[in-house]
PDB file of C-alpha atoms in Angstrom:
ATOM      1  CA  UNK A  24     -16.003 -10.001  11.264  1.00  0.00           C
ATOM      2  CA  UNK A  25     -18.243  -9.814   8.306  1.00  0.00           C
ATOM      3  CA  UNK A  26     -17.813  -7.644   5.235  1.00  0.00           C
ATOM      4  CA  UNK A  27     -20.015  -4.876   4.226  1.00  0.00           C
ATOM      5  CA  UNK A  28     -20.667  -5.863   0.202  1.00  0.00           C
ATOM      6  CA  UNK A  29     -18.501  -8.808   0.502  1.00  0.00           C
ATOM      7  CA  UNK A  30     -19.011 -10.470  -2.759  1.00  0.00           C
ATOM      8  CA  UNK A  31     -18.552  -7.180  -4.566  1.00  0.00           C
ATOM      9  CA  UNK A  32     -15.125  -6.903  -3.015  1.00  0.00           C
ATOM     10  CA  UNK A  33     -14.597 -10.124  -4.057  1.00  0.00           C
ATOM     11  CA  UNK A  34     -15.136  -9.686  -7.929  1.00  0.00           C
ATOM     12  CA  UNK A  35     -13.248  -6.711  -7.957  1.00  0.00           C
ATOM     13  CA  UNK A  36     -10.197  -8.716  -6.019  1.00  0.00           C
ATOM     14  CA  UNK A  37     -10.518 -11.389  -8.410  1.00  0.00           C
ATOM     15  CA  UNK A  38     -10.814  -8.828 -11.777  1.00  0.00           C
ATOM     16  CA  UNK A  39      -7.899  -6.934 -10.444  1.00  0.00           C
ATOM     17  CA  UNK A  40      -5.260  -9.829  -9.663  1.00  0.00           C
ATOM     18  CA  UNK A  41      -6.625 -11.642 -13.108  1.00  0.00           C
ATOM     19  CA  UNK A  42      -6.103  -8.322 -14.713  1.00  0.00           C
ATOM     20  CA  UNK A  43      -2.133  -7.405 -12.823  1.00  0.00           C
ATOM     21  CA  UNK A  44      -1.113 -10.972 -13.406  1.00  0.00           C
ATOM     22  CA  UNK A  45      -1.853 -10.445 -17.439  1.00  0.00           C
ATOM     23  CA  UNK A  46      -0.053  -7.007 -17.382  1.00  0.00           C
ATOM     24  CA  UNK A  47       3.000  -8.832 -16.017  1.00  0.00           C
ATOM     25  CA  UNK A  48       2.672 -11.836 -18.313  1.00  0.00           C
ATOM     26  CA  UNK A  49       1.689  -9.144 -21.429  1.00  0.00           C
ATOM     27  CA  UNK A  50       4.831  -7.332 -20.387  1.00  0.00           C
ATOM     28  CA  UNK A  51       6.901 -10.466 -20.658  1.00  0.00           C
ATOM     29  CA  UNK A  52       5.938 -11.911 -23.922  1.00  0.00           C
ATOM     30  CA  UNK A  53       6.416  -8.086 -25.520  1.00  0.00           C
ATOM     31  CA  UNK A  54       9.679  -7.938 -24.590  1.00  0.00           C
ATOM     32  CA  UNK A  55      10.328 -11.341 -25.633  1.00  0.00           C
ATOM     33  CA  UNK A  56       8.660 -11.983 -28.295  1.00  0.00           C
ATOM     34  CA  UNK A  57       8.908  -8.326 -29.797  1.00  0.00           C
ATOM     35  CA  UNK A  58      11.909  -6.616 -28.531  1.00  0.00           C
ATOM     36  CA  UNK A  59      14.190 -10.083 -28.496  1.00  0.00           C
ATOM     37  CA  UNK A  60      14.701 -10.828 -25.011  1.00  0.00           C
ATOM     38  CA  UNK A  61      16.448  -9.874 -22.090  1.00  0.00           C
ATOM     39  CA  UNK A  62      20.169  -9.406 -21.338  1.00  0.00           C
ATOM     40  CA  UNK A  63      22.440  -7.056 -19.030  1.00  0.00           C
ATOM     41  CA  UNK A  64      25.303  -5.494 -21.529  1.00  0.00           C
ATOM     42  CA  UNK A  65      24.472  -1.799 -22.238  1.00  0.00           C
ATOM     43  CA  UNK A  66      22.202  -2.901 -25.765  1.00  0.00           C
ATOM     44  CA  UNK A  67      18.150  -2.929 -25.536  1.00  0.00           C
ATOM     45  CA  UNK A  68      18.083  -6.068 -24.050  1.00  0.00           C
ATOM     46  CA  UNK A  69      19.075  -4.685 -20.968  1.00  0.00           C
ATOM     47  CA  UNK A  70      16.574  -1.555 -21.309  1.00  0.00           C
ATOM     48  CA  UNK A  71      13.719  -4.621 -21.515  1.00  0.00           C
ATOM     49  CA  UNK A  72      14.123  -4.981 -18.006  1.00  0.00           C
ATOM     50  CA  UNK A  73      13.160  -1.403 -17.320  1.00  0.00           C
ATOM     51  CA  UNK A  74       8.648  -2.501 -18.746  1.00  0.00           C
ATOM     52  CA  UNK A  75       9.182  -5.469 -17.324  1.00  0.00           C
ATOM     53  CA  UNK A  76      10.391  -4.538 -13.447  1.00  0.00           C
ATOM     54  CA  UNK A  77       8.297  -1.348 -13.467  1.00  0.00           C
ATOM     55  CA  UNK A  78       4.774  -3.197 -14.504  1.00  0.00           C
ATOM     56  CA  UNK A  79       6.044  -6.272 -12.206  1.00  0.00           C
ATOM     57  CA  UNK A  80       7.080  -3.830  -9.333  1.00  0.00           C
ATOM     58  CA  UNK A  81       5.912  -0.528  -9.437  1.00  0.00           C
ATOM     59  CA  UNK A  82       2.254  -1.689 -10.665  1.00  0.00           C
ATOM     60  CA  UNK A  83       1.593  -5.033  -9.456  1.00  0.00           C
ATOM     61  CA  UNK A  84       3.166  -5.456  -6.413  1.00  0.00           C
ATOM     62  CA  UNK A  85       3.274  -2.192  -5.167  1.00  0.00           C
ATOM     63  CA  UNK A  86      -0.897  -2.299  -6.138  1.00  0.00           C
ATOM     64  CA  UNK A  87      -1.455  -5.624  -4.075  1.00  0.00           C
ATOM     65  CA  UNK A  88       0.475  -3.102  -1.074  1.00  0.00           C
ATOM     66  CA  UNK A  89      -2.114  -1.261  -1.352  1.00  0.00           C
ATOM     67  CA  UNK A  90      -5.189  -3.179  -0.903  1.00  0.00           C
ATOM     68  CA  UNK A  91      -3.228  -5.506   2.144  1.00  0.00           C
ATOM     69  CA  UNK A  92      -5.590  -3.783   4.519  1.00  0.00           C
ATOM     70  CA  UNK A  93      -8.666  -4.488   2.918  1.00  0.00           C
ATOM     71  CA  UNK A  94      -8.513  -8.177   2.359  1.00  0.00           C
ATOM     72  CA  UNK A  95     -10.970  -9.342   5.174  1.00  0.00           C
ATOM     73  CA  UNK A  96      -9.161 -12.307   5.937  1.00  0.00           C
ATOM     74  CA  UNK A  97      -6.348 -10.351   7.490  1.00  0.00           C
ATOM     75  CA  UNK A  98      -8.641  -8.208   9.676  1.00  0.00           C
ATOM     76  CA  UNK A  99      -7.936 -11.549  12.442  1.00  0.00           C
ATOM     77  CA  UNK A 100      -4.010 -10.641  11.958  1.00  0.00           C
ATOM     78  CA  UNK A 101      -2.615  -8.240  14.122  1.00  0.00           C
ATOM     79  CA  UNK A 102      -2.128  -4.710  13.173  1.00  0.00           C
ATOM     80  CA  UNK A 103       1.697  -4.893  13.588  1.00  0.00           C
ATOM     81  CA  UNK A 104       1.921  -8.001  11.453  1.00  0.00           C
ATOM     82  CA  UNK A 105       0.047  -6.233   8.631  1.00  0.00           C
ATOM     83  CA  UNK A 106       2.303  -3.143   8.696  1.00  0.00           C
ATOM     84  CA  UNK A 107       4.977  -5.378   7.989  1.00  0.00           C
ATOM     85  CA  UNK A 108       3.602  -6.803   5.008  1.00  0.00           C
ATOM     86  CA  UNK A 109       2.584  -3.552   3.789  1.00  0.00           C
ATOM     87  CA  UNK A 110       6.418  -2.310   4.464  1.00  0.00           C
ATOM     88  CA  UNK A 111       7.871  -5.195   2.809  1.00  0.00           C
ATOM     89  CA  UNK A 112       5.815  -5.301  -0.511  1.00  0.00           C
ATOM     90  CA  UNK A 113       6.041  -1.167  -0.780  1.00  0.00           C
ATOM     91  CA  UNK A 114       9.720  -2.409  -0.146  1.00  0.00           C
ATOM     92  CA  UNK A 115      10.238  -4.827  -2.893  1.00  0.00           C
ATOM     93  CA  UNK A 116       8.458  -2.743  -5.645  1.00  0.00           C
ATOM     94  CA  UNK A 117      10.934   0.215  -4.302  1.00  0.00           C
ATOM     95  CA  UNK A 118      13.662  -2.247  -5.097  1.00  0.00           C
ATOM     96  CA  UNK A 119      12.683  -3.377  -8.469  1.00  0.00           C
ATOM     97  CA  UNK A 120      11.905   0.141  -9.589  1.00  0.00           C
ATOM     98  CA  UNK A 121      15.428   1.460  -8.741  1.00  0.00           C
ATOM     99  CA  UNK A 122      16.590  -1.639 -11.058  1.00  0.00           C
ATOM    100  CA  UNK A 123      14.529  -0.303 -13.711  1.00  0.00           C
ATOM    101  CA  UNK A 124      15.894   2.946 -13.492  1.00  0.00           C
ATOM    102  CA  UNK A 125      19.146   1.633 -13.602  1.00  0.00           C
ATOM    103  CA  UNK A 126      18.704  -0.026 -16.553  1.00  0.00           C
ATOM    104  CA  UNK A 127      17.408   2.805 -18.344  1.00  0.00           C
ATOM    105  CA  UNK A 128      20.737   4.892 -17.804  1.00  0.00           C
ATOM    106  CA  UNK A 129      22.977   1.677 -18.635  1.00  0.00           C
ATOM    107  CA  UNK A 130      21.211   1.612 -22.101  1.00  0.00           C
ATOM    108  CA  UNK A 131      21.154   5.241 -22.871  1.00  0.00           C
ATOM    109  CA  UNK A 132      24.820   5.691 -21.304  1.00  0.00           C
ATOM    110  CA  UNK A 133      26.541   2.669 -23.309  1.00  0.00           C
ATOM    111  CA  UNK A 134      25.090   4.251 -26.597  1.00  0.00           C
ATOM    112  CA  UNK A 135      25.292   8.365 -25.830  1.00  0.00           C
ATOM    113  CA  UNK A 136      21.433   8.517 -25.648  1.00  0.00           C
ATOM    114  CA  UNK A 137      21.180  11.957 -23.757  1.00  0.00           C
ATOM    115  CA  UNK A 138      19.076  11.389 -20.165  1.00  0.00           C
ATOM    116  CA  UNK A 139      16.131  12.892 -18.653  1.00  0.00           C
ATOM    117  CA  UNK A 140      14.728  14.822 -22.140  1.00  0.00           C
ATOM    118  CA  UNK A 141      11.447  13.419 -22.089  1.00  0.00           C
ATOM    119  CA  UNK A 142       8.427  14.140 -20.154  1.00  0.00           C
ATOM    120  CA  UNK A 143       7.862  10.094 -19.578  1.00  0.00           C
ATOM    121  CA  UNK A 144      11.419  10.603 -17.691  1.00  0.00           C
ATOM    122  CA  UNK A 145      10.779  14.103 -15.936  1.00  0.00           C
ATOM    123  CA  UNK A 146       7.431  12.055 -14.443  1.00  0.00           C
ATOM    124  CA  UNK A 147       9.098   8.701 -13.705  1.00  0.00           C
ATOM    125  CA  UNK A 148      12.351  10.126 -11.897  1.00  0.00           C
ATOM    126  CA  UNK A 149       9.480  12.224  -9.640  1.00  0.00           C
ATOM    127  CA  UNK A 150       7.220   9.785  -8.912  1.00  0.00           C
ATOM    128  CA  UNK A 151       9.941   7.386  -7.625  1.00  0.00           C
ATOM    129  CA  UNK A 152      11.784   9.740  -5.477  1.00  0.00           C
ATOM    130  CA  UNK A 153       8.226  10.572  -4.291  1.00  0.00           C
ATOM    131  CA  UNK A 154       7.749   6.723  -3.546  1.00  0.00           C
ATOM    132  CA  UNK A 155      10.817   6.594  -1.905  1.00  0.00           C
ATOM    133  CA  UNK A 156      10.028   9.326   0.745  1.00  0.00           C
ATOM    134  CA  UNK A 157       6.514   7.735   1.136  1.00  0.00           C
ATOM    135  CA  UNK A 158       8.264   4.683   2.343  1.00  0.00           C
ATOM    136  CA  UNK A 159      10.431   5.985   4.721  1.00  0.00           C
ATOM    137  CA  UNK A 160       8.129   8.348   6.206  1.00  0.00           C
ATOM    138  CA  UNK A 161       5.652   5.480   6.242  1.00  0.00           C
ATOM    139  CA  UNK A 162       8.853   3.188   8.134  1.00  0.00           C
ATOM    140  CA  UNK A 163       9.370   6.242  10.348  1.00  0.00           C
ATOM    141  CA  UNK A 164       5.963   7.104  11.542  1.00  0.00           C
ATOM    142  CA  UNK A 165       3.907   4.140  11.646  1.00  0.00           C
ATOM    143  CA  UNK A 166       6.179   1.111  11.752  1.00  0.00           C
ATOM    144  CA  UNK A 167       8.440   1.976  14.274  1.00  0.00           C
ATOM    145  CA  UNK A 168       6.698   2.727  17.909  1.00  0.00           C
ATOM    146  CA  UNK A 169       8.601   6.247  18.024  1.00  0.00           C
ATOM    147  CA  UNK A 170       6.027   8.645  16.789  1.00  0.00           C
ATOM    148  CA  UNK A 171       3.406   9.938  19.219  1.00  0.00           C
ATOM    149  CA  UNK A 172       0.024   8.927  18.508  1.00  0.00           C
ATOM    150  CA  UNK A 173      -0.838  12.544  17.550  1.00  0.00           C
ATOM    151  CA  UNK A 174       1.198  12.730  14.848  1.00  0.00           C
ATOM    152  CA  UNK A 175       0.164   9.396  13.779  1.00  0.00           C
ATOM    153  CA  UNK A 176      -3.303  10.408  13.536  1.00  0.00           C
ATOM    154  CA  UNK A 177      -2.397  14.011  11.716  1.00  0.00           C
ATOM    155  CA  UNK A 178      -0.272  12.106   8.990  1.00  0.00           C
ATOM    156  CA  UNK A 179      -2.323   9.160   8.087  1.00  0.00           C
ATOM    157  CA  UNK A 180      -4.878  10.726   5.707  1.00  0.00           C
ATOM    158  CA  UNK A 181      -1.867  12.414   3.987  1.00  0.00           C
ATOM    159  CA  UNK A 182      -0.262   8.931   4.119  1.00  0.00           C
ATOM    160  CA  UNK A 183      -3.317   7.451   2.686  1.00  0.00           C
ATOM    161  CA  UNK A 184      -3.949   9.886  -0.253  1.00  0.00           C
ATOM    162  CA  UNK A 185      -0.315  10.726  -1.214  1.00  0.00           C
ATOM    163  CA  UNK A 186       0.161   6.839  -1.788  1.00  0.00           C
ATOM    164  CA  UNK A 187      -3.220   6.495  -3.774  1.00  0.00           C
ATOM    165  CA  UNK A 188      -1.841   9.656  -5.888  1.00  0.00           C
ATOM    166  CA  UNK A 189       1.742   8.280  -6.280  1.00  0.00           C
ATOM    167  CA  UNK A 190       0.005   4.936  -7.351  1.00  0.00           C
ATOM    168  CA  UNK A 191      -1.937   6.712 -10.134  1.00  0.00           C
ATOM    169  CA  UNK A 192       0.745   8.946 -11.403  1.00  0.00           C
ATOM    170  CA  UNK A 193       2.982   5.723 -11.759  1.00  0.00           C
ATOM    171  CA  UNK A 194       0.277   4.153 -13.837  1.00  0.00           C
ATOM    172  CA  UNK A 195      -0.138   7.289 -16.274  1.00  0.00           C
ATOM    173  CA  UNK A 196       3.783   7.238 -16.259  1.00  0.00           C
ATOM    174  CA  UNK A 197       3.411   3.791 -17.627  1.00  0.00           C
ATOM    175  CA  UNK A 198       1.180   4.674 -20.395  1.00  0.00           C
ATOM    176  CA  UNK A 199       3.364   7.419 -21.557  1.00  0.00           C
ATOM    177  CA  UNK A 200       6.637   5.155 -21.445  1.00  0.00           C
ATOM    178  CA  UNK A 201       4.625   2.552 -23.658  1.00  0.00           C
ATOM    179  CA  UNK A 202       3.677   4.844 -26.676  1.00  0.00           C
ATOM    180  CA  UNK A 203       6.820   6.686 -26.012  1.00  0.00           C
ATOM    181  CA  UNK A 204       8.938   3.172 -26.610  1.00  0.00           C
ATOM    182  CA  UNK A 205       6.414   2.268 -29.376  1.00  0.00           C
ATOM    183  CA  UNK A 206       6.727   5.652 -31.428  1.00  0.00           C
ATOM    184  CA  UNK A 207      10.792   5.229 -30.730  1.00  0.00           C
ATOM    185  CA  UNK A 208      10.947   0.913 -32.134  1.00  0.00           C
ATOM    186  CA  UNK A 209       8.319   0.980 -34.877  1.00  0.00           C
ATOM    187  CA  UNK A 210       9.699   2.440 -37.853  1.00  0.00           C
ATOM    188  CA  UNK A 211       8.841  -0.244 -40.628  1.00  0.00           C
ATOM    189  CA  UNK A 212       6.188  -0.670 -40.106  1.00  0.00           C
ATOM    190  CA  UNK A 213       5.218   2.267 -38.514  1.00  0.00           C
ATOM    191  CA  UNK A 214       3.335   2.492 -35.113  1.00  0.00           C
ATOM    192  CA  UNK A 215       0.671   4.866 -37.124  1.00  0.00           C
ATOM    193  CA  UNK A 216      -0.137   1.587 -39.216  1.00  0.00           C
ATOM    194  CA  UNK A 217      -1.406  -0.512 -36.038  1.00  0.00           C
ATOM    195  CA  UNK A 218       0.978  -2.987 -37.076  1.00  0.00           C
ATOM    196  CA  UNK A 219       0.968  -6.573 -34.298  1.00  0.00           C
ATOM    197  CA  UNK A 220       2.912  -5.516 -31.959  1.00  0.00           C
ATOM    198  CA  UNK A 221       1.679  -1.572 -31.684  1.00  0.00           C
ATOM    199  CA  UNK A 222      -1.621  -3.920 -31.290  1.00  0.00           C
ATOM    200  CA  UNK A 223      -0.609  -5.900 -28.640  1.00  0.00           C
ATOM    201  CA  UNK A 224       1.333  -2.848 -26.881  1.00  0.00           C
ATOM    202  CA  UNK A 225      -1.672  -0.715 -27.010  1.00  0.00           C
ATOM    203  CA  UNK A 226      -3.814  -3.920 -24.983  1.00  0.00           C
ATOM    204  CA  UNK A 227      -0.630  -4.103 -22.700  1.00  0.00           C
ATOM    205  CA  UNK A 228      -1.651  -0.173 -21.675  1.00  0.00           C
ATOM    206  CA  UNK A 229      -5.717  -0.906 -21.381  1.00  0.00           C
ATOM    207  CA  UNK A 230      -4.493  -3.841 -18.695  1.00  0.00           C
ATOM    208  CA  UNK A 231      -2.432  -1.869 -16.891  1.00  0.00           C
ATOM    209  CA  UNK A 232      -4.645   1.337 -17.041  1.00  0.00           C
ATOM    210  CA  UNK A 233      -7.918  -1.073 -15.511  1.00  0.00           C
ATOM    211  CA  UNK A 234      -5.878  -2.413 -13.043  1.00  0.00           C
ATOM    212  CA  UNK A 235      -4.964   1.035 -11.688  1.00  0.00           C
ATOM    213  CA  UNK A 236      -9.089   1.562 -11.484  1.00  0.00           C
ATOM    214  CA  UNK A 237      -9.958  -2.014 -10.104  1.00  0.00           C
ATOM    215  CA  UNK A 238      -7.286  -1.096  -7.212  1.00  0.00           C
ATOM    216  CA  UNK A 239      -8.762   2.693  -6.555  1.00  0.00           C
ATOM    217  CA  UNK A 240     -12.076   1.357  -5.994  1.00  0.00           C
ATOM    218  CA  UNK A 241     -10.939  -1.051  -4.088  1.00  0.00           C
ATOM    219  CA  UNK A 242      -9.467   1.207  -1.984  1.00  0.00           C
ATOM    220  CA  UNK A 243     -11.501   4.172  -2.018  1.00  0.00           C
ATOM    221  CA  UNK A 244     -14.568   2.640  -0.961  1.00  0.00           C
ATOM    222  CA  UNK A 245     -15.422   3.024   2.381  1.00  0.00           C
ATOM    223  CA  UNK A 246     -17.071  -0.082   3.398  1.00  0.00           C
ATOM    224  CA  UNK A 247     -14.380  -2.232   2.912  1.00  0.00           C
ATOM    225  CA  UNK A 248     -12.005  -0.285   5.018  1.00  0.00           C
ATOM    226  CA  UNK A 249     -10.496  -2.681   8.084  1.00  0.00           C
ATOM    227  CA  UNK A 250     -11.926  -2.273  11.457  1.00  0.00           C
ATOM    228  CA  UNK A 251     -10.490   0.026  13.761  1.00  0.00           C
ATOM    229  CA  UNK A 252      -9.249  -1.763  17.088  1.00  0.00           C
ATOM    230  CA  UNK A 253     -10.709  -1.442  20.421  1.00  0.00           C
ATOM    231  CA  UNK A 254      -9.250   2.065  21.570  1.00  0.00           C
ATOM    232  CA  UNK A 255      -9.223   3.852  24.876  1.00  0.00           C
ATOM    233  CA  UNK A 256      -9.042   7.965  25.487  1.00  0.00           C
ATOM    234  CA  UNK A 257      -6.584   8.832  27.854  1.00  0.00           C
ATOM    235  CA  UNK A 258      -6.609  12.496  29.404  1.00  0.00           C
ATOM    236  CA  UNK A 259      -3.275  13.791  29.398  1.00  0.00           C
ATOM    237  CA  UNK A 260      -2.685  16.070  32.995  1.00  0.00           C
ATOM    238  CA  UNK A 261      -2.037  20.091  32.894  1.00  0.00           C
ATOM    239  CA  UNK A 262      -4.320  20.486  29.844  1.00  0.00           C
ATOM    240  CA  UNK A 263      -3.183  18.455  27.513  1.00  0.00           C
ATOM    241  CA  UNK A 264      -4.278  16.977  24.100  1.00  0.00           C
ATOM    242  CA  UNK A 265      -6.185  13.676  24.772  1.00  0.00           C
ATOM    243  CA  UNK A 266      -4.906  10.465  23.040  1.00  0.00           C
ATOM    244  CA  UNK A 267      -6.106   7.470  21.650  1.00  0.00           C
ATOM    245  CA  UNK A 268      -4.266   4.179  22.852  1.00  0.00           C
ATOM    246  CA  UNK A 269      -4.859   0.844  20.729  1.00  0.00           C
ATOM    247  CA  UNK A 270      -4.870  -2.902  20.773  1.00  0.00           C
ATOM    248  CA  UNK A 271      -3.685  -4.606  23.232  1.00  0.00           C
ATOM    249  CA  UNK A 272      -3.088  -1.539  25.937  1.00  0.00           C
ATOM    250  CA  UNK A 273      -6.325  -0.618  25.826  1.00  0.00           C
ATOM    251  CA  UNK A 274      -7.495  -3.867  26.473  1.00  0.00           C
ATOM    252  CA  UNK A 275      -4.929  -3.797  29.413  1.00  0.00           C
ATOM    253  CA  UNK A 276      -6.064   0.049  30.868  1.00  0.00           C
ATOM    254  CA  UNK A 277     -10.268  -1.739  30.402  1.00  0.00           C
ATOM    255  CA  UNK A 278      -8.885  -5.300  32.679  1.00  0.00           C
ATOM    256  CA  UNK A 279      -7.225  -2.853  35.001  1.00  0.00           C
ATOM    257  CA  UNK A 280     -10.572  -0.603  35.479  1.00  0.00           C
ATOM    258  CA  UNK A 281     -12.720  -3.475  35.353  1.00  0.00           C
ATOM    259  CA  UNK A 282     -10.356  -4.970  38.294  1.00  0.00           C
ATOM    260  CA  UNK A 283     -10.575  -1.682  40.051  1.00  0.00           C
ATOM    261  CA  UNK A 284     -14.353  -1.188  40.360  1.00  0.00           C
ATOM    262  CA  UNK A 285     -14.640  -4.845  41.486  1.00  0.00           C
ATOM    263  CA  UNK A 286     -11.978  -3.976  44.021  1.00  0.00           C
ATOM    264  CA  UNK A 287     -14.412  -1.064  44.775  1.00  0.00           C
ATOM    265  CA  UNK A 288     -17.959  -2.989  44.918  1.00  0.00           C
ATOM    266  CA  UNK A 289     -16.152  -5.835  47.359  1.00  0.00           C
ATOM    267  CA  UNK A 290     -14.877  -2.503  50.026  1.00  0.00           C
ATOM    268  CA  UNK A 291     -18.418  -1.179  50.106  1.00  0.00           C
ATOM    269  CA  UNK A 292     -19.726  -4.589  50.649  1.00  0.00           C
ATOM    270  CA  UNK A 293     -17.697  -5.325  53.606  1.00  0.00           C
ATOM    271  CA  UNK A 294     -18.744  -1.432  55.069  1.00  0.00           C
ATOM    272  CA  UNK A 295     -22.070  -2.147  54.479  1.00  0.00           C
ATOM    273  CA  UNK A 296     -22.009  -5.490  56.508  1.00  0.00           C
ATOM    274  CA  UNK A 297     -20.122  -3.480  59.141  1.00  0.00           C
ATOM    275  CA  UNK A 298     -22.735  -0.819  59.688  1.00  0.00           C
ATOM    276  CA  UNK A 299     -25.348  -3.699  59.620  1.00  0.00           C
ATOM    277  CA  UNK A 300     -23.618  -5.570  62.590  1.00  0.00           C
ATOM    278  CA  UNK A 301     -23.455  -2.407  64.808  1.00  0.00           C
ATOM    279  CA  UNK A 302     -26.614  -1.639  64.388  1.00  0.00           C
ATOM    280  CA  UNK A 303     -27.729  -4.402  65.387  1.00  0.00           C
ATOM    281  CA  UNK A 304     -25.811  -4.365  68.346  1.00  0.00           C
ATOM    282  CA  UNK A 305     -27.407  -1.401  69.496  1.00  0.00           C
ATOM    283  CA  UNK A 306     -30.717  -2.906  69.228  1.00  0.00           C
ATOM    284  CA  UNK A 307     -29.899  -5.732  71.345  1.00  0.00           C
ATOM    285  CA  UNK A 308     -28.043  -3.145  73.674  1.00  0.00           C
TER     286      UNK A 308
END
């Protein structure tokens, strides 16, 4: 099935995975170039894990989650397939952000760095419980085949929108926690001076920041939402609220009708050749 403003979707793909893969490779050479590597023992190497999983994770990956349903060469996949790739990246950027948090307490534990004082914090600890409750509502409702349809269709704008929201708020968390860390490190020179690396940080943010907008237009735009599958409208009995059944089923109830009125057509057939043979028995009669 053919895109609607297919090579404009295209450049934007393009910009925004050229522009994520730099944030995560800008991210890297910061912390290893700038802030002296990486490490796992209470010190500020292990707090370098906390950019470097959250713009990996909680940016990139979980922005790629996003936009799954939009890439037109999945449309062919089915539905169920798709869910499960959406699950498992939204899963894997859940995972790498809990690591980051984890560093972050390690650091400021091992050298009595009091918690949770800061708004970057206040924001980040929200938005990733917040993340956390999208995914398991989103694992509840529309992974699993427990949910009614109903309830499906009530909660999947507010799926929709809360994710786009969480996704922005983690990329203005990110901003914060960069001038936040840069204000914090650069003393001598000071940040205020532009030295190289308040430079380079200060790019870092701009790539992360027009990532976050090549993804929301990606995903915001209308015509490059997937197709909806072939549906049916089933009338529930005593009254009830009619339903919407999809994929494969409905293909099954539209086989079973089609069989049906076929079944119908050949019965009136043979009545009609019935009715034609006594009547012309009575004219020989």
């Amino acid at each position: 099935m053919a895109m609607d403003g297919y090579r404009g979707f295209l450049a934007l793909l393009v910009s925004a995975l050229l522009v994520g893969f730099l944030s995560v490779i800008f991210t890297l050479v910061w912390v290893l170039h700038y802030r002296e590597g990486l490490g796992w023992d209470g010190s500020s190497l292990e707090f370098n894990w906390h950019p470097v999983l959250v713009v990996t994770g909680f940016v990139f990956i979980q922005g790629i989650a996003i936009i799954v349903y939009r890439l037109p060469w999945t449309w062919k996949c089915s539905k169920l397939l798709m869910k499960c790739i959406h699950a498992g990246l939204n899963a894997v950027a859940a995972i790498l952000a809990i690591i980051s948090l984890v560093a972050v307490f390690d650091f400021h534990n091992a050298l009595n760095i009091p918690n949770m004082y800061s708004l970057h914090s206040w924001v980040g600890l929200a938005v990733v419980i917040f993340y956390m409750l999208q995914l398991l509502t989103g694992f509840l409702i529309f992974l699993l085949p427990w949910a009614p349809l109903s309830l499906r269709a009530f909660l999947m704008p507010i799926h929709v929108r809360s994710g786009v929201l969480i996704f922005g708020t983690v990329i203005a968390t990110v901003l914060m926690g960069v001038t936040e860390k840069l204000l914090f490190a650069l003393k001598n020179p000071a940040y205020s001076t532009l030295p190289p690396e308040g430079v380079f940080a200060n790019v870092l943010g701009l790539l992360v920041l027009v990532f976050g907008a090549l993804i929301c237009w990606i995903v915001t735009t209308p015509k490059w939402k997937r197709p909806k599958e072939p549906n049916l409208t089933l009338l529930q009995p005593n009254g009830g609220t009619p339903e919407r059944v999809e994929g494969s089923l409905a293909v099954n109830f539209s086989k079973t009708d089609k069989s049906d009125s076929e079944l119908n057509d050949e019965t009136a057939a043979r009545k009609r050749n019935v009715a034609l043979d006594e009547a012309a028995q009575r004219s020989t009669m």
